[in-house]
Amino acid sequence: MHNDEPVTAPPENLRRRLPSPAPGGDAPTGSDPEGLDELHLLAQHCLDHIAELVDRYVAEVSAFEGYRTAVEQEDLRETARDSFELLLRLVGRLPVPESLDGVSERLGRRRAQQGVPLEQLLQAVRMDFRVVWTAFLQRTPPERLAELTRGAVRVWEAVEFHTVRTHAAYLDEVAVLARRQERERVALMGRLLFSDGRDQQLVAQAAALLGVGARDRFAVAIAPPASQDAMRRAVASHLGRTVSHLQQHQGMLVLVVRLPGDTPQLPHDWLVSVPCAVGPVARGLAEVPGVVRAAEAVALALPADARGPVTLAEAWMPVAAARVGPVAAMLARSVLSGLDAAPSAERGRLLDTVLAYCDTGSIAGTAARLYCHRNTVLNRLNRFTELTGFDPARPREAATVLFALSCRDTAAAGPADPAAERG
């Protein structure tokens, strides 16, 4: 019973609800209206036979699904014994040993670490009331039951006091564990993203922490700084229970999402208002680092007017132009320098017409977009060919012109790749 240990009074907020003990003794007076003298005697008797309460409790709780595999019998018995001693001392207005300080908090933290579901923990803790009350009933003669019943509230308050603190400690520990696990995920994923994906042990560790299969399919989206808040909102609003991971990486916000089943790619509808880059689907976690690098290249080439997700297939020209270095300016000059012979206003009209034609694929579509006659479109295209030697009506030459324009824009903007700037 720890009777020779230092003792403390019951916690202050519970003590305020307990009647004062009789002068010179631990028990309330016999005339107390709530009959707590009876509870004092019952609590003392149950403390002397606390093993019976523990046995009854363990027989019930050990059958809980969340306890069967997570909590050893000896652990369950030890924590039950401490909990019952605390409760009986509080109910009976008995001294509380210092060894029982923090029993509720220790129980909550321990069960959180063991992975016991919260609802089952609370069910188990509140079962203390049934066990204690049953023990009291069994020890009370019929003529004293009415007096005992008046003390039921005191028993429930003690159990609820214990429950509230156990609950709060459990939630605190869950938050601590979640932060710790998130730090571990971020550190491990950071190592993976900087790797080439060939370290199978690293891939397996990352898969275990993310709770995914190493060979699952993954989508990757990357938001530059201006779009990162929008990305977080989209993830919070649309992904729900989908397995995903958000992480800062080289100034970008990287989102990795496990794709369910045979889904070919990340649905773009939930990213519709997020200017971001979407990489190709990674066929396995080992491919994610390479896909992240591809998506980073797209993110660096995002146009200023981007309003939603941009794929590598859509952005390959500016991405490629950014990678060819000094060749970009050379290619732009070799393809477009003939336009220098035309006045500035004419150059603008010719380029607008070429871009519209390459986008629509038809003379009529170009004329409708530019609000001009089809003959005007034909004349401008012919004039462009005359000045540059490239015919936009021929797919190969059109592709050369478009890539040269991307190279010109890239050269004018300077290096977009931070690595290139550092080099």
Short mmCIF file of C-alpha atoms in Angstrom, two decimals:
data_model
loop_
_atom_site.label_atom_id
_atom_site.label_comp_id
_atom_site.label_asym_id
_atom_site.label_seq_id
_atom_site.Cartn_x
_atom_site.Cartn_y
_atom_site.Cartn_z
CA MET A 1 0.00 0.00 0.00
CA HIS A 2 3.05 2.26 0.13
CA ASN A 3 1.96 3.33 3.62
CA ASP A 4 5.45 4.45 4.64
CA GLU A 5 6.00 6.55 1.51
CA PRO A 6 5.70 10.37 1.55
CA VAL A 7 2.11 11.36 0.88
CA THR A 8 0.37 14.28 -0.74
CA ALA A 9 -3.18 15.51 -0.57
CA PRO A 10 -5.57 14.79 -3.45
CA PRO A 11 -5.19 17.18 -6.40
CA GLU A 12 -6.54 20.63 -5.59
CA ASN A 13 -9.43 20.73 -8.06
CA LEU A 14 -10.73 17.39 -6.76
CA ARG A 15 -10.05 18.28 -3.13
CA ARG A 16 -12.25 21.36 -3.44
CA ARG A 17 -15.21 19.09 -4.18
CA LEU A 18 -14.51 16.76 -1.24
CA PRO A 19 -15.96 17.54 2.20
CA SER A 20 -13.44 18.39 4.87
CA PRO A 21 -12.33 15.45 7.02
CA ALA A 22 -13.23 15.34 10.65
CA PRO A 23 -10.71 17.07 12.92
CA GLY A 24 -7.85 14.79 13.84
CA GLY A 25 -8.73 12.07 11.32
CA ASP A 26 -8.76 11.15 7.63
CA ALA A 27 -12.41 10.07 7.41
CA PRO A 28 -15.44 12.36 7.23
CA THR A 29 -17.78 12.42 10.20
CA GLY A 30 -20.54 9.85 10.45
CA SER A 31 -23.17 12.54 10.02
CA ASP A 32 -21.90 13.64 6.60
CA PRO A 33 -24.96 13.94 4.28
CA GLU A 34 -23.21 12.19 1.38
CA GLY A 35 -22.24 9.19 3.47
CA LEU A 36 -18.57 9.52 2.65
CA ASP A 37 -17.63 7.79 5.88
CA GLU A 38 -19.01 4.67 4.24
CA LEU A 39 -16.90 5.32 1.14
CA HIS A 40 -13.86 5.80 3.36
CA LEU A 41 -14.30 2.39 4.93
CA LEU A 42 -15.08 0.71 1.62
CA ALA A 43 -12.09 2.31 -0.08
CA GLN A 44 -9.80 1.18 2.71
CA HIS A 45 -11.17 -2.37 2.51
CA CYS A 46 -10.75 -2.48 -1.27
CA LEU A 47 -7.19 -1.22 -0.97
CA ASP A 48 -6.49 -4.19 1.27
CA HIS A 49 -7.90 -6.48 -1.44
CA ILE A 50 -6.87 -4.50 -4.51
CA ALA A 51 -5.71 -7.63 -6.36
CA GLU A 52 -9.37 -8.66 -6.72
CA LEU A 53 -10.18 -5.41 -8.54
CA VAL A 54 -7.13 -5.77 -10.74
CA ASP A 55 -8.04 -9.36 -11.68
CA ARG A 56 -11.59 -8.34 -12.60
CA TYR A 57 -10.40 -5.37 -14.63
CA VAL A 58 -7.68 -7.28 -16.51
CA ALA A 59 -10.12 -10.07 -17.42
CA GLU A 60 -12.39 -7.48 -19.08
CA VAL A 61 -9.88 -5.16 -20.73
CA SER A 62 -7.46 -7.77 -22.05
CA ALA A 63 -10.21 -8.86 -24.43
CA PHE A 64 -10.29 -5.43 -26.11
CA GLU A 65 -8.97 -5.65 -29.67
CA GLY A 66 -6.67 -2.66 -29.22
CA TYR A 67 -5.15 -4.16 -26.08
CA ARG A 68 -4.69 -7.80 -27.10
CA THR A 69 -1.58 -7.26 -29.22
CA ALA A 70 -0.34 -3.92 -27.89
CA VAL A 71 -0.34 -4.30 -24.09
CA GLU A 72 1.33 -7.09 -22.17
CA GLN A 73 -0.61 -8.65 -19.29
CA GLU A 74 1.96 -7.57 -16.71
CA ASP A 75 1.84 -4.01 -18.01
CA LEU A 76 -1.96 -4.03 -17.83
CA ARG A 77 -1.92 -5.36 -14.27
CA GLU A 78 0.68 -2.83 -13.10
CA THR A 79 -1.10 0.20 -14.53
CA ALA A 80 -4.48 -1.08 -13.29
CA ARG A 81 -3.15 -1.48 -9.77
CA ASP A 82 -1.78 2.09 -9.69
CA SER A 83 -5.00 3.48 -11.16
CA PHE A 84 -7.23 1.68 -8.66
CA GLU A 85 -5.07 2.74 -5.73
CA LEU A 86 -5.28 6.37 -6.86
CA LEU A 87 -9.05 6.18 -7.35
CA LEU A 88 -9.73 4.44 -4.03
CA ARG A 89 -7.61 6.96 -2.13
CA LEU A 90 -9.37 9.88 -3.80
CA VAL A 91 -12.82 8.41 -3.18
CA GLY A 92 -12.06 7.48 0.41
CA ARG A 93 -10.29 10.75 1.23
CA LEU A 94 -7.13 8.83 2.02
CA PRO A 95 -3.57 10.19 1.72
CA VAL A 96 -2.13 9.91 -1.79
CA PRO A 97 1.53 8.74 -1.93
CA GLU A 98 3.96 10.70 -4.08
CA SER A 99 4.49 7.52 -6.09
CA LEU A 100 0.97 7.97 -7.48
CA ASP A 101 1.59 11.50 -8.73
CA GLY A 102 1.13 11.55 -12.50
CA VAL A 103 -0.40 8.04 -12.70
CA SER A 104 -3.08 9.25 -15.12
CA GLU A 105 -0.60 11.12 -17.31
CA ARG A 106 1.82 8.20 -17.42
CA LEU A 107 -0.99 5.88 -18.43
CA GLY A 108 -2.13 8.15 -21.27
CA ARG A 109 1.37 8.60 -22.65
CA ARG A 110 2.17 4.90 -22.40
CA ARG A 111 -0.95 3.80 -24.26
CA ALA A 112 -0.28 6.38 -26.99
CA GLN A 113 3.23 5.01 -27.44
CA GLN A 114 1.81 1.49 -27.64
CA GLY A 115 -0.67 2.51 -30.32
CA VAL A 116 -3.83 1.72 -28.35
CA PRO A 117 -6.79 3.46 -30.05
CA LEU A 118 -8.05 6.41 -28.02
CA GLU A 119 -11.66 5.22 -27.92
CA GLN A 120 -10.58 1.89 -26.44
CA LEU A 121 -8.32 3.59 -23.91
CA LEU A 122 -11.19 5.78 -22.70
CA GLN A 123 -13.51 2.78 -22.56
CA ALA A 124 -10.95 0.90 -20.48
CA VAL A 125 -10.34 3.82 -18.11
CA ARG A 126 -14.05 4.41 -17.54
CA MET A 127 -14.45 0.73 -16.77
CA ASP A 128 -12.69 1.59 -13.51
CA PHE A 129 -16.01 2.96 -12.28
CA ARG A 130 -17.84 -0.29 -12.91
CA VAL A 131 -15.13 -2.35 -11.21
CA VAL A 132 -14.92 -0.06 -8.15
CA TRP A 133 -18.69 0.33 -7.84
CA THR A 134 -19.23 -3.43 -8.13
CA ALA A 135 -16.67 -3.98 -5.38
CA PHE A 136 -18.43 -1.42 -3.18
CA LEU A 137 -21.83 -3.03 -3.77
CA GLN A 138 -20.51 -6.45 -2.91
CA ARG A 139 -19.21 -5.14 0.40
CA THR A 140 -22.31 -3.18 1.40
CA PRO A 141 -25.20 -4.81 3.30
CA PRO A 142 -28.70 -4.15 1.92
CA GLU A 143 -29.61 -1.74 4.72
CA ARG A 144 -26.64 0.49 3.78
CA LEU A 145 -27.24 0.62 0.00
CA ALA A 146 -29.18 3.88 0.12
CA GLU A 147 -26.32 5.57 1.93
CA LEU A 148 -23.83 4.13 -0.56
CA THR A 149 -25.88 5.33 -3.52
CA ARG A 150 -25.59 8.89 -2.31
CA GLY A 151 -21.83 8.56 -2.72
CA ALA A 152 -21.96 7.34 -6.36
CA VAL A 153 -21.27 10.83 -7.66
CA ARG A 154 -18.03 10.96 -5.69
CA VAL A 155 -16.87 7.70 -7.25
CA TRP A 156 -17.75 8.93 -10.75
CA GLU A 157 -16.00 12.27 -10.20
CA ALA A 158 -12.81 10.50 -9.18
CA VAL A 159 -12.96 8.25 -12.25
CA GLU A 160 -13.68 11.22 -14.51
CA PHE A 161 -10.79 13.14 -12.93
CA HIS A 162 -8.52 10.21 -13.83
CA THR A 163 -10.05 9.89 -17.31
CA VAL A 164 -9.66 13.54 -18.26
CA ARG A 165 -5.98 13.56 -17.37
CA THR A 166 -5.33 10.27 -19.11
CA HIS A 167 -7.08 11.59 -22.23
CA ALA A 168 -5.12 14.86 -22.24
CA ALA A 169 -1.78 13.08 -21.79
CA TYR A 170 -2.63 10.65 -24.59
CA LEU A 171 -3.37 13.52 -27.00
CA ASP A 172 -0.19 15.35 -25.98
CA GLU A 173 1.89 12.24 -26.58
CA VAL A 174 0.21 11.58 -29.93
CA ALA A 175 1.15 15.12 -30.98
CA VAL A 176 4.75 14.58 -29.82
CA LEU A 177 4.97 11.28 -31.68
CA ALA A 178 3.46 12.84 -34.82
CA ARG A 179 6.01 15.67 -34.78
CA ARG A 180 8.82 13.20 -34.26
CA GLN A 181 7.60 10.98 -37.07
CA GLU A 182 7.17 13.99 -39.36
CA ARG A 183 10.77 15.08 -38.67
CA GLU A 184 11.94 11.57 -39.46
CA ARG A 185 9.91 11.52 -42.68
CA VAL A 186 11.24 14.90 -43.77
CA ALA A 187 14.84 13.92 -43.04
CA LEU A 188 14.54 10.57 -44.80
CA MET A 189 12.66 11.97 -47.79
CA GLY A 190 15.24 14.74 -48.04
CA ARG A 191 17.94 12.08 -48.34
CA LEU A 192 15.87 10.23 -50.94
CA LEU A 193 15.20 13.35 -53.03
CA PHE A 194 18.89 14.21 -53.14
CA SER A 195 19.76 10.64 -54.14
CA ASP A 196 19.52 8.84 -57.48
CA GLY A 197 17.01 6.35 -56.10
CA ARG A 198 19.36 3.39 -56.35
CA ASP A 199 19.84 2.85 -52.61
CA GLN A 200 17.25 0.14 -52.01
CA GLN A 201 17.61 0.31 -48.24
CA LEU A 202 16.89 4.04 -48.30
CA VAL A 203 13.89 3.47 -50.57
CA ALA A 204 12.55 0.76 -48.25
CA GLN A 205 12.97 2.98 -45.18
CA ALA A 206 11.17 5.87 -46.87
CA ALA A 207 8.34 3.58 -47.95
CA ALA A 208 7.93 2.29 -44.39
CA LEU A 209 7.79 5.80 -42.91
CA LEU A 210 5.33 7.00 -45.56
CA GLY A 211 3.20 3.89 -45.16
CA VAL A 212 3.36 3.00 -48.87
CA GLY A 213 4.70 0.22 -51.04
CA ALA A 214 8.09 0.82 -52.64
CA ARG A 215 6.64 -0.24 -56.01
CA ASP A 216 3.47 1.87 -55.81
CA ARG A 217 2.87 4.56 -58.43
CA PHE A 218 3.40 8.16 -57.36
CA ALA A 219 2.52 11.57 -58.73
CA VAL A 220 4.71 14.59 -58.03
CA ALA A 221 3.68 18.23 -58.02
CA ILE A 222 5.97 21.14 -57.18
CA ALA A 223 4.95 24.67 -56.23
CA PRO A 224 7.31 27.65 -56.40
CA PRO A 225 7.29 30.03 -53.40
CA ALA A 226 4.41 32.18 -54.65
CA SER A 227 2.10 29.16 -54.95
CA GLN A 228 3.01 27.20 -51.84
CA ASP A 229 0.12 28.40 -49.66
CA ALA A 230 -2.32 27.55 -52.44
CA MET A 231 -0.77 24.08 -52.71
CA ARG A 232 -1.18 23.47 -48.98
CA ARG A 233 -4.83 24.55 -49.12
CA ALA A 234 -5.47 22.28 -52.08
CA VAL A 235 -3.90 19.31 -50.30
CA ALA A 236 -5.91 19.97 -47.12
CA SER A 237 -9.15 20.37 -49.06
CA HIS A 238 -8.96 17.65 -51.69
CA LEU A 239 -6.59 14.84 -50.83
CA GLY A 240 -8.43 13.64 -47.72
CA ARG A 241 -7.12 10.21 -46.73
CA THR A 242 -4.93 9.81 -49.79
CA VAL A 243 -1.36 8.98 -48.78
CA SER A 244 0.66 12.10 -49.49
CA HIS A 245 3.76 13.91 -48.31
CA LEU A 246 4.55 17.64 -48.46
CA GLN A 247 8.10 18.86 -48.03
CA GLN A 248 10.30 21.85 -48.72
CA HIS A 249 13.12 20.99 -51.09
CA GLN A 250 15.57 23.53 -52.54
CA GLY A 251 13.13 26.40 -52.14
CA MET A 252 10.20 24.50 -53.71
CA LEU A 253 7.26 22.77 -52.02
CA VAL A 254 7.25 19.13 -53.16
CA LEU A 255 4.08 17.05 -53.03
CA VAL A 256 4.36 13.27 -53.45
CA VAL A 257 1.05 11.40 -53.74
CA ARG A 258 0.51 7.66 -53.94
CA LEU A 259 -1.83 6.92 -56.83
CA PRO A 260 -4.55 4.37 -56.14
CA GLY A 261 -4.71 1.26 -58.32
CA ASP A 262 -4.06 1.84 -62.00
CA THR A 263 -4.68 5.59 -61.95
CA PRO A 264 -2.43 6.90 -64.75
CA GLN A 265 -1.75 10.32 -63.25
CA LEU A 266 -2.64 12.73 -60.50
CA PRO A 267 -6.07 14.25 -61.24
CA HIS A 268 -5.54 17.93 -61.98
CA ASP A 269 -8.99 19.11 -60.99
CA TRP A 270 -8.02 19.69 -57.35
CA LEU A 271 -4.95 21.66 -58.49
CA VAL A 272 -6.91 23.76 -60.93
CA SER A 273 -6.15 27.06 -59.15
CA VAL A 274 -2.57 26.22 -58.12
CA PRO A 275 0.25 27.39 -60.44
CA CYS A 276 2.57 24.42 -60.12
CA ALA A 277 4.56 21.84 -62.05
CA VAL A 278 3.39 18.24 -62.38
CA GLY A 279 5.95 15.60 -63.24
CA PRO A 280 5.45 12.28 -65.02
CA VAL A 281 4.11 9.40 -62.93
CA ALA A 282 6.85 7.66 -60.94
CA ARG A 283 6.61 3.87 -61.24
CA GLY A 284 7.95 3.12 -57.81
CA LEU A 285 9.42 5.23 -55.01
CA ALA A 286 12.90 4.84 -56.49
CA GLU A 287 11.80 6.93 -59.51
CA VAL A 288 10.52 9.81 -57.38
CA PRO A 289 13.88 11.67 -57.14
CA GLY A 290 14.18 11.78 -60.94
CA VAL A 291 10.57 12.88 -61.36
CA VAL A 292 11.10 15.60 -58.75
CA ARG A 293 14.04 16.96 -60.73
CA ALA A 294 11.94 16.99 -63.91
CA ALA A 295 9.12 18.77 -62.11
CA GLU A 296 11.58 21.27 -60.63
CA ALA A 297 12.72 22.12 -64.14
CA VAL A 298 9.10 22.73 -65.14
CA ALA A 299 8.50 24.85 -62.04
CA LEU A 300 11.50 27.02 -62.88
CA ALA A 301 10.08 27.56 -66.36
CA LEU A 302 6.50 28.32 -65.30
CA PRO A 303 5.16 31.31 -67.19
CA ALA A 304 4.27 34.36 -65.12
CA ASP A 305 0.61 34.05 -66.15
CA ALA A 306 0.27 30.38 -65.11
CA ARG A 307 -3.04 29.79 -63.32
CA GLY A 308 -2.93 26.03 -62.81
CA PRO A 309 -0.79 22.91 -63.10
CA VAL A 310 1.68 22.63 -65.99
CA THR A 311 3.03 19.26 -67.11
CA LEU A 312 6.42 18.40 -68.57
CA ALA A 313 4.76 17.67 -71.91
CA GLU A 314 3.34 21.20 -71.94
CA ALA A 315 6.52 22.92 -70.79
CA TRP A 316 9.21 20.93 -72.57
CA MET A 317 10.28 23.80 -74.81
CA PRO A 318 11.17 26.34 -72.09
CA VAL A 319 12.64 23.49 -70.01
CA ALA A 320 14.85 22.38 -72.90
CA ALA A 321 15.75 25.96 -73.76
CA ALA A 322 16.91 26.53 -70.19
CA ARG A 323 19.16 23.48 -70.44
CA VAL A 324 21.02 24.31 -73.67
CA GLY A 325 22.86 27.24 -72.10
CA PRO A 326 24.71 29.59 -74.51
CA VAL A 327 23.37 27.58 -77.45
CA ALA A 328 19.92 29.07 -76.77
CA ALA A 329 20.92 32.58 -77.80
CA MET A 330 22.78 31.23 -80.84
CA LEU A 331 19.80 29.22 -82.01
CA ALA A 332 17.43 32.15 -81.52
CA ARG A 333 19.69 34.40 -83.62
CA SER A 334 20.19 31.84 -86.37
CA VAL A 335 16.45 31.26 -86.80
CA LEU A 336 14.99 34.69 -86.08
CA SER A 337 17.66 37.18 -87.13
CA GLY A 338 16.03 37.63 -90.55
CA LEU A 339 13.17 39.44 -88.82
CA ASP A 340 15.54 42.31 -88.04
CA ALA A 341 15.03 43.52 -91.60
CA ALA A 342 11.37 44.28 -90.86
CA PRO A 343 10.14 47.27 -88.83
CA SER A 344 9.44 46.60 -85.19
CA ALA A 345 5.65 46.83 -85.54
CA GLU A 346 5.69 44.37 -88.43
CA ARG A 347 7.90 41.94 -86.51
CA GLY A 348 5.33 41.89 -83.71
CA ARG A 349 2.46 41.19 -86.12
CA LEU A 350 4.37 38.42 -87.89
CA LEU A 351 5.29 36.65 -84.63
CA ASP A 352 1.74 36.94 -83.28
CA THR A 353 0.45 35.38 -86.47
CA VAL A 354 2.98 32.53 -86.42
CA LEU A 355 2.21 31.72 -82.77
CA ALA A 356 -1.54 31.79 -83.35
CA TYR A 357 -1.18 29.59 -86.44
CA CYS A 358 0.98 27.04 -84.61
CA ASP A 359 -1.53 27.03 -81.77
CA THR A 360 -4.70 26.66 -83.83
CA GLY A 361 -3.27 24.69 -86.77
CA SER A 362 -5.47 26.44 -89.33
CA ILE A 363 -5.68 29.65 -91.34
CA ALA A 364 -9.33 30.15 -90.41
CA GLY A 365 -8.62 29.66 -86.70
CA THR A 366 -5.76 32.11 -86.86
CA ALA A 367 -7.87 34.70 -88.67
CA ALA A 368 -10.65 34.34 -86.07
CA ARG A 369 -8.24 34.71 -83.17
CA LEU A 370 -6.52 37.77 -84.66
CA TYR A 371 -9.72 39.34 -86.05
CA CYS A 372 -8.32 39.65 -89.58
CA HIS A 373 -8.98 38.24 -93.06
CA ARG A 374 -7.57 34.82 -93.97
CA ASN A 375 -5.62 36.43 -96.85
CA THR A 376 -3.92 38.67 -94.28
CA VAL A 377 -2.88 35.55 -92.36
CA LEU A 378 -1.49 33.94 -95.53
CA ASN A 379 0.41 37.09 -96.45
CA ARG A 380 1.98 37.33 -92.99
CA LEU A 381 3.02 33.67 -92.97
CA ASN A 382 4.58 34.06 -96.40
CA ARG A 383 6.37 37.21 -95.27
CA PHE A 384 7.74 35.37 -92.21
CA THR A 385 9.06 32.57 -94.43
CA GLU A 386 10.61 35.11 -96.78
CA LEU A 387 12.49 36.81 -93.93
CA THR A 388 13.60 33.75 -91.93
CA GLY A 389 13.62 30.88 -94.40
CA PHE A 390 11.35 28.79 -92.10
CA ASP A 391 7.82 27.84 -93.18
CA PRO A 392 5.39 27.57 -90.18
CA ALA A 393 3.15 25.35 -92.33
CA ARG A 394 5.78 22.58 -92.16
CA PRO A 395 5.69 20.83 -88.74
CA ARG A 396 9.46 20.33 -88.42
CA GLU A 397 10.19 23.96 -89.32
CA ALA A 398 7.35 25.16 -87.08
CA ALA A 399 8.87 23.26 -84.16
CA THR A 400 12.25 24.88 -84.87
CA VAL A 401 10.68 28.32 -84.87
CA LEU A 402 8.79 27.72 -81.63
CA PHE A 403 11.88 26.34 -79.91
CA ALA A 404 13.93 29.30 -81.14
CA LEU A 405 11.34 31.66 -79.64
CA SER A 406 11.60 29.79 -76.29
CA CYS A 407 15.38 30.06 -76.49
CA ARG A 408 15.11 33.78 -77.17
CA ASP A 409 12.85 34.29 -74.15
CA THR A 410 15.11 32.16 -71.96
CA ALA A 411 18.24 34.00 -73.04
CA ALA A 412 16.54 37.35 -72.40
CA ALA A 413 15.43 36.27 -68.91
CA GLY A 414 18.84 34.88 -67.90
CA PRO A 415 19.48 31.49 -66.29
CA ALA A 416 16.39 30.16 -64.46
CA ASP A 417 18.17 27.24 -62.85
CA PRO A 418 19.69 28.23 -59.48
CA ALA A 419 22.46 25.68 -60.11
CA ALA A 420 23.30 27.43 -63.38
CA GLU A 421 23.45 30.77 -61.61
CA ARG A 422 25.80 29.35 -58.98
CA GLY A 423 27.94 27.83 -61.72
#
